[in-house]
PDB file of C-alpha atoms in Angstrom:
ATOM      1  CA  MET G   1      -4.371 -91.917 -20.952  1.00 41.00           C
ATOM      2  CA  THR G   2      -7.048 -90.381 -21.586  1.00 43.00           C
ATOM      3  CA  GLN G   3      -7.579 -86.965 -23.017  1.00 47.00           C
ATOM      4  CA  SER G   4     -10.072 -83.793 -24.798  1.00 49.00           C
ATOM      5  CA  ARG G   5      -6.988 -82.666 -27.108  1.00 59.00           C
ATOM      6  CA  SER G   6      -4.930 -81.152 -29.797  1.00 76.00           C
ATOM      7  CA  VAL G   7      -1.177 -80.628 -28.484  1.00 88.00           C
ATOM      8  CA  LEU G   8       0.179 -77.189 -30.952  1.00 93.00           C
ATOM      9  CA  ILE G   9       3.869 -76.749 -30.568  1.00 95.00           C
ATOM     10  CA  SER G  10       5.299 -73.787 -32.598  1.00 95.00           C
ATOM     11  CA  GLN G  11       8.648 -74.738 -34.643  1.00 96.00           C
ATOM     12  CA  ARG G  12      10.426 -72.127 -32.463  1.00 96.00           C
ATOM     13  CA  ASP G  13       8.883 -73.830 -28.862  1.00 95.00           C
ATOM     14  CA  HIS G  14       9.239 -77.375 -30.215  1.00 94.00           C
ATOM     15  CA  ASP G  15      13.107 -76.776 -31.370  1.00 94.00           C
ATOM     16  CA  ARG G  16      14.104 -75.741 -28.033  1.00 93.00           C
ATOM     17  CA  LEU G  17      12.043 -79.398 -26.666  1.00 92.00           C
ATOM     18  CA  GLN G  18      13.076 -81.620 -28.879  1.00 91.00           C
ATOM     19  CA  SER G  19      17.313 -79.906 -27.824  1.00 90.00           C
ATOM     20  CA  VAL G  20      16.214 -79.948 -23.557  1.00 89.00           C
ATOM     21  CA  ILE G  21      15.653 -83.421 -24.520  1.00 88.00           C
ATOM     22  CA  SER G  22      18.654 -84.736 -25.935  1.00 86.00           C
ATOM     23  CA  LYS G  23      20.234 -82.813 -22.898  1.00 85.00           C
ATOM     24  CA  THR G  24      18.581 -84.911 -20.617  1.00 83.00           C
ATOM     25  CA  ASP G  25      17.796 -87.808 -18.715  1.00 80.00           C
ATOM     26  CA  PRO G  26      15.918 -90.280 -20.732  1.00 76.00           C
ATOM     27  CA  ASP G  27      13.419 -91.236 -17.499  1.00 73.00           C
ATOM     28  CA  THR G  28      12.885 -87.759 -16.749  1.00 71.00           C
ATOM     29  CA  VAL G  29      12.109 -86.959 -19.770  1.00 79.00           C
ATOM     30  CA  GLY G  30       9.387 -89.397 -20.639  1.00 79.00           C
ATOM     31  CA  LEU G  31       6.602 -87.664 -20.410  1.00 78.00           C
ATOM     32  CA  LEU G  32       7.055 -84.472 -21.883  1.00 84.00           C
ATOM     33  CA  PHE G  33       8.617 -86.989 -25.344  1.00 83.00           C
ATOM     34  CA  ASP G  34       5.494 -88.172 -25.724  1.00 82.00           C
ATOM     35  CA  GLU G  35       3.768 -85.017 -25.612  1.00 83.00           C
ATOM     36  CA  LEU G  36       5.914 -83.040 -28.851  1.00 85.00           C
ATOM     37  CA  ASP G  37       6.017 -86.511 -30.614  1.00 86.00           C
ATOM     38  CA  SER G  38       2.261 -87.040 -30.728  1.00 85.00           C
ATOM     39  CA  ALA G  39       1.710 -83.063 -31.392  1.00 91.00           C
ATOM     40  CA  THR G  40       0.770 -81.209 -34.378  1.00 93.00           C
ATOM     41  CA  ILE G  41       3.741 -78.685 -35.689  1.00 95.00           C
ATOM     42  CA  VAL G  42       3.168 -75.182 -36.407  1.00 96.00           C
ATOM     43  CA  PRO G  43       4.902 -71.867 -37.750  1.00 96.00           C
ATOM     44  CA  ASP G  44       5.324 -69.715 -34.828  1.00 94.00           C
ATOM     45  CA  ASP G  45       3.080 -67.172 -36.175  1.00 94.00           C
ATOM     46  CA  GLU G  46       0.498 -69.269 -36.207  1.00 95.00           C
ATOM     47  CA  LEU G  47       0.328 -70.965 -33.075  1.00 95.00           C
ATOM     48  CA  PRO G  48      -3.284 -69.390 -31.893  1.00 95.00           C
ATOM     49  CA  ASP G  49      -2.747 -67.227 -28.447  1.00 94.00           C
ATOM     50  CA  ASP G  50      -5.167 -69.718 -26.377  1.00 95.00           C
ATOM     51  CA  VAL G  51      -1.785 -72.474 -27.503  1.00 96.00           C
ATOM     52  CA  VAL G  52      -0.269 -73.006 -23.572  1.00 96.00           C
ATOM     53  CA  ALA G  53       3.735 -72.282 -25.137  1.00 96.00           C
ATOM     54  CA  MET G  54       6.751 -71.081 -23.237  1.00 96.00           C
ATOM     55  CA  GLY G  55       6.732 -68.446 -21.214  1.00 96.00           C
ATOM     56  CA  SER G  56       2.901 -68.668 -20.911  1.00 96.00           C
ATOM     57  CA  ARG G  57       0.609 -68.084 -17.547  1.00 97.00           C
ATOM     58  CA  VAL G  58      -1.182 -69.938 -17.986  1.00 97.00           C
ATOM     59  CA  THR G  59      -4.348 -71.089 -15.194  1.00 97.00           C
ATOM     60  CA  PHE G  60      -5.595 -74.588 -14.501  1.00 96.00           C
ATOM     61  CA  GLU G  61      -8.856 -76.266 -13.012  1.00 96.00           C
ATOM     62  CA  ASP G  62      -8.185 -79.652 -11.294  1.00 92.00           C
ATOM     63  CA  ILE G  63     -11.080 -80.797 -12.330  1.00 94.00           C
ATOM     64  CA  ASP G  64     -11.550 -83.939  -9.326  1.00 91.00           C
ATOM     65  CA  THR G  65     -11.589 -80.936  -7.060  1.00 93.00           C
ATOM     66  CA  GLY G  66     -12.273 -77.754  -8.927  1.00 95.00           C
ATOM     67  CA  ALA G  67      -9.055 -76.610  -6.968  1.00 95.00           C
ATOM     68  CA  GLN G  68      -7.396 -73.035 -10.300  1.00 96.00           C
ATOM     69  CA  SER G  69      -3.571 -73.103 -10.319  1.00 95.00           C
ATOM     70  CA  THR G  70      -2.002 -69.665 -12.074  1.00 96.00           C
ATOM     71  CA  ILE G  71       1.520 -71.118 -12.966  1.00 96.00           C
ATOM     72  CA  GLN G  72       4.343 -69.608 -15.321  1.00 97.00           C
ATOM     73  CA  LEU G  73       6.021 -72.540 -18.479  1.00 97.00           C
ATOM     74  CA  VAL G  74       8.906 -72.422 -18.352  1.00 96.00           C
ATOM     75  CA  PHE G  75      12.248 -74.483 -19.145  1.00 94.00           C
ATOM     76  CA  PRO G  76      13.759 -75.801 -16.302  1.00 93.00           C
ATOM     77  CA  HIS G  77      17.030 -73.705 -15.780  1.00 93.00           C
ATOM     78  CA  GLN G  78      14.331 -71.131 -15.390  1.00 95.00           C
ATOM     79  CA  ALA G  79      12.032 -73.126 -12.758  1.00 96.00           C
ATOM     80  CA  ASP G  80      11.258 -71.424  -9.383  1.00 96.00           C
ATOM     81  CA  ALA G  81       8.307 -72.816  -8.177  1.00 92.00           C
ATOM     82  CA  ALA G  82       7.968 -70.554  -5.105  1.00 95.00           C
ATOM     83  CA  ALA G  83       7.322 -68.256  -7.751  1.00 96.00           C
ATOM     84  CA  GLY G  84       5.163 -69.581  -9.682  1.00 95.00           C
ATOM     85  CA  ARG G  85       7.628 -71.105 -12.630  1.00 96.00           C
ATOM     86  CA  ILE G  86       6.913 -75.384 -13.093  1.00 95.00           C
ATOM     87  CA  SER G  87       9.918 -76.206 -15.284  1.00 94.00           C
ATOM     88  CA  VAL G  88       8.045 -78.287 -18.444  1.00 93.00           C
ATOM     89  CA  LEU G  89       9.933 -81.843 -17.415  1.00 90.00           C
ATOM     90  CA  ALA G  90       7.918 -81.556 -14.283  1.00 88.00           C
ATOM     91  CA  PRO G  91       4.778 -83.469 -14.658  1.00 84.00           C
ATOM     92  CA  VAL G  92       2.254 -80.353 -15.304  1.00 87.00           C
ATOM     93  CA  GLY G  93       4.233 -78.675 -17.290  1.00 90.00           C
ATOM     94  CA  ALA G  94       4.693 -81.161 -20.006  1.00 88.00           C
ATOM     95  CA  ALA G  95       0.311 -82.151 -19.462  1.00 87.00           C
ATOM     96  CA  LEU G  96      -0.329 -78.037 -20.381  1.00 92.00           C
ATOM     97  CA  ILE G  97       2.824 -78.038 -22.962  1.00 93.00           C
ATOM     98  CA  GLY G  98       0.157 -77.092 -26.765  1.00 94.00           C
ATOM     99  CA  LEU G  99      -3.254 -77.269 -25.023  1.00 94.00           C
ATOM    100  CA  ARG G 100      -5.488 -74.776 -25.725  1.00 94.00           C
ATOM    101  CA  VAL G 101      -8.475 -73.091 -23.413  1.00 96.00           C
ATOM    102  CA  GLY G 102     -10.445 -75.523 -22.952  1.00 95.00           C
ATOM    103  CA  GLU G 103      -8.623 -79.201 -23.359  1.00 94.00           C
ATOM    104  CA  THR G 104      -8.262 -81.696 -20.128  1.00 93.00           C
ATOM    105  CA  ILE G 105      -5.667 -84.098 -20.045  1.00 88.00           C
ATOM    106  CA  GLU G 106      -5.788 -87.527 -17.972  1.00 84.00           C
ATOM    107  CA  TRP G 107      -2.562 -87.573 -16.918  1.00 76.00           C
ATOM    108  CA  PRO G 108      -0.643 -89.820 -14.239  1.00 75.00           C
ATOM    109  CA  LEU G 109       1.714 -89.068 -11.236  1.00 72.00           C
ATOM    110  CA  PRO G 110       3.695 -91.223  -9.579  1.00 73.00           C
ATOM    111  CA  GLY G 111       1.560 -94.215  -7.123  1.00 82.00           C
ATOM    112  CA  GLY G 112      -0.807 -94.628  -9.687  1.00 83.00           C
ATOM    113  CA  LYS G 113      -3.019 -91.695  -9.163  1.00 83.00           C
ATOM    114  CA  VAL G 114      -4.070 -88.868 -11.654  1.00 85.00           C
ATOM    115  CA  ARG G 115      -4.948 -85.389 -11.701  1.00 85.00           C
ATOM    116  CA  ASN G 116      -7.648 -84.266 -15.011  1.00 91.00           C
ATOM    117  CA  LEU G 117      -7.213 -81.137 -15.490  1.00 92.00           C
ATOM    118  CA  ARG G 118      -8.100 -79.222 -17.979  1.00 95.00           C
ATOM    119  CA  VAL G 119      -6.394 -75.282 -19.182  1.00 96.00           C
ATOM    120  CA  ILE G 120      -8.903 -72.486 -18.912  1.00 97.00           C
ATOM    121  CA  GLY G 121      -6.612 -69.676 -19.477  1.00 97.00           C
ATOM    122  CA  VAL G 122      -3.267 -68.836 -21.236  1.00 97.00           C
ATOM    123  CA  GLU G 123      -1.309 -65.215 -21.133  1.00 96.00           C
ATOM    124  CA  ARG G 124       1.136 -65.602 -23.809  1.00 87.00           C
ATOM    125  CA  GLY G 125       4.467 -63.925 -22.647  1.00 74.00           C
ATOM    126  CA  ALA G 126       8.622 -63.643 -22.671  1.00 54.00           C
ATOM    127  CA  GLU G 127      10.074 -66.685 -21.438  1.00 50.00           C
TER     128      GLU G 127
END
């Protein structure tokens, strides 16, 4: 997986996500586990505003197609794709957590395909 990013996670999000991981099937949380394992954990009040955190509205671009999407990153029980609320356990949710505006990631999809994503905007809000 080629990437140009530095995953930053607030202590609160890290703790809550570790709790989610511990209660979920390991096959479902593998990608998120890898992201958290490589993340830099920062105090809640030191997380920069341009970092994707839980509850953030994120606008990102598929670099290969130029298509842009905006989603809100939420915990699994809050997910509602029709409303644009995507679980952090979904592949795109796990890919985006902790990225900063301008950072990119090459993310594997089922069937051997990959998506090249770039974060172009973050609006932090309540989960």
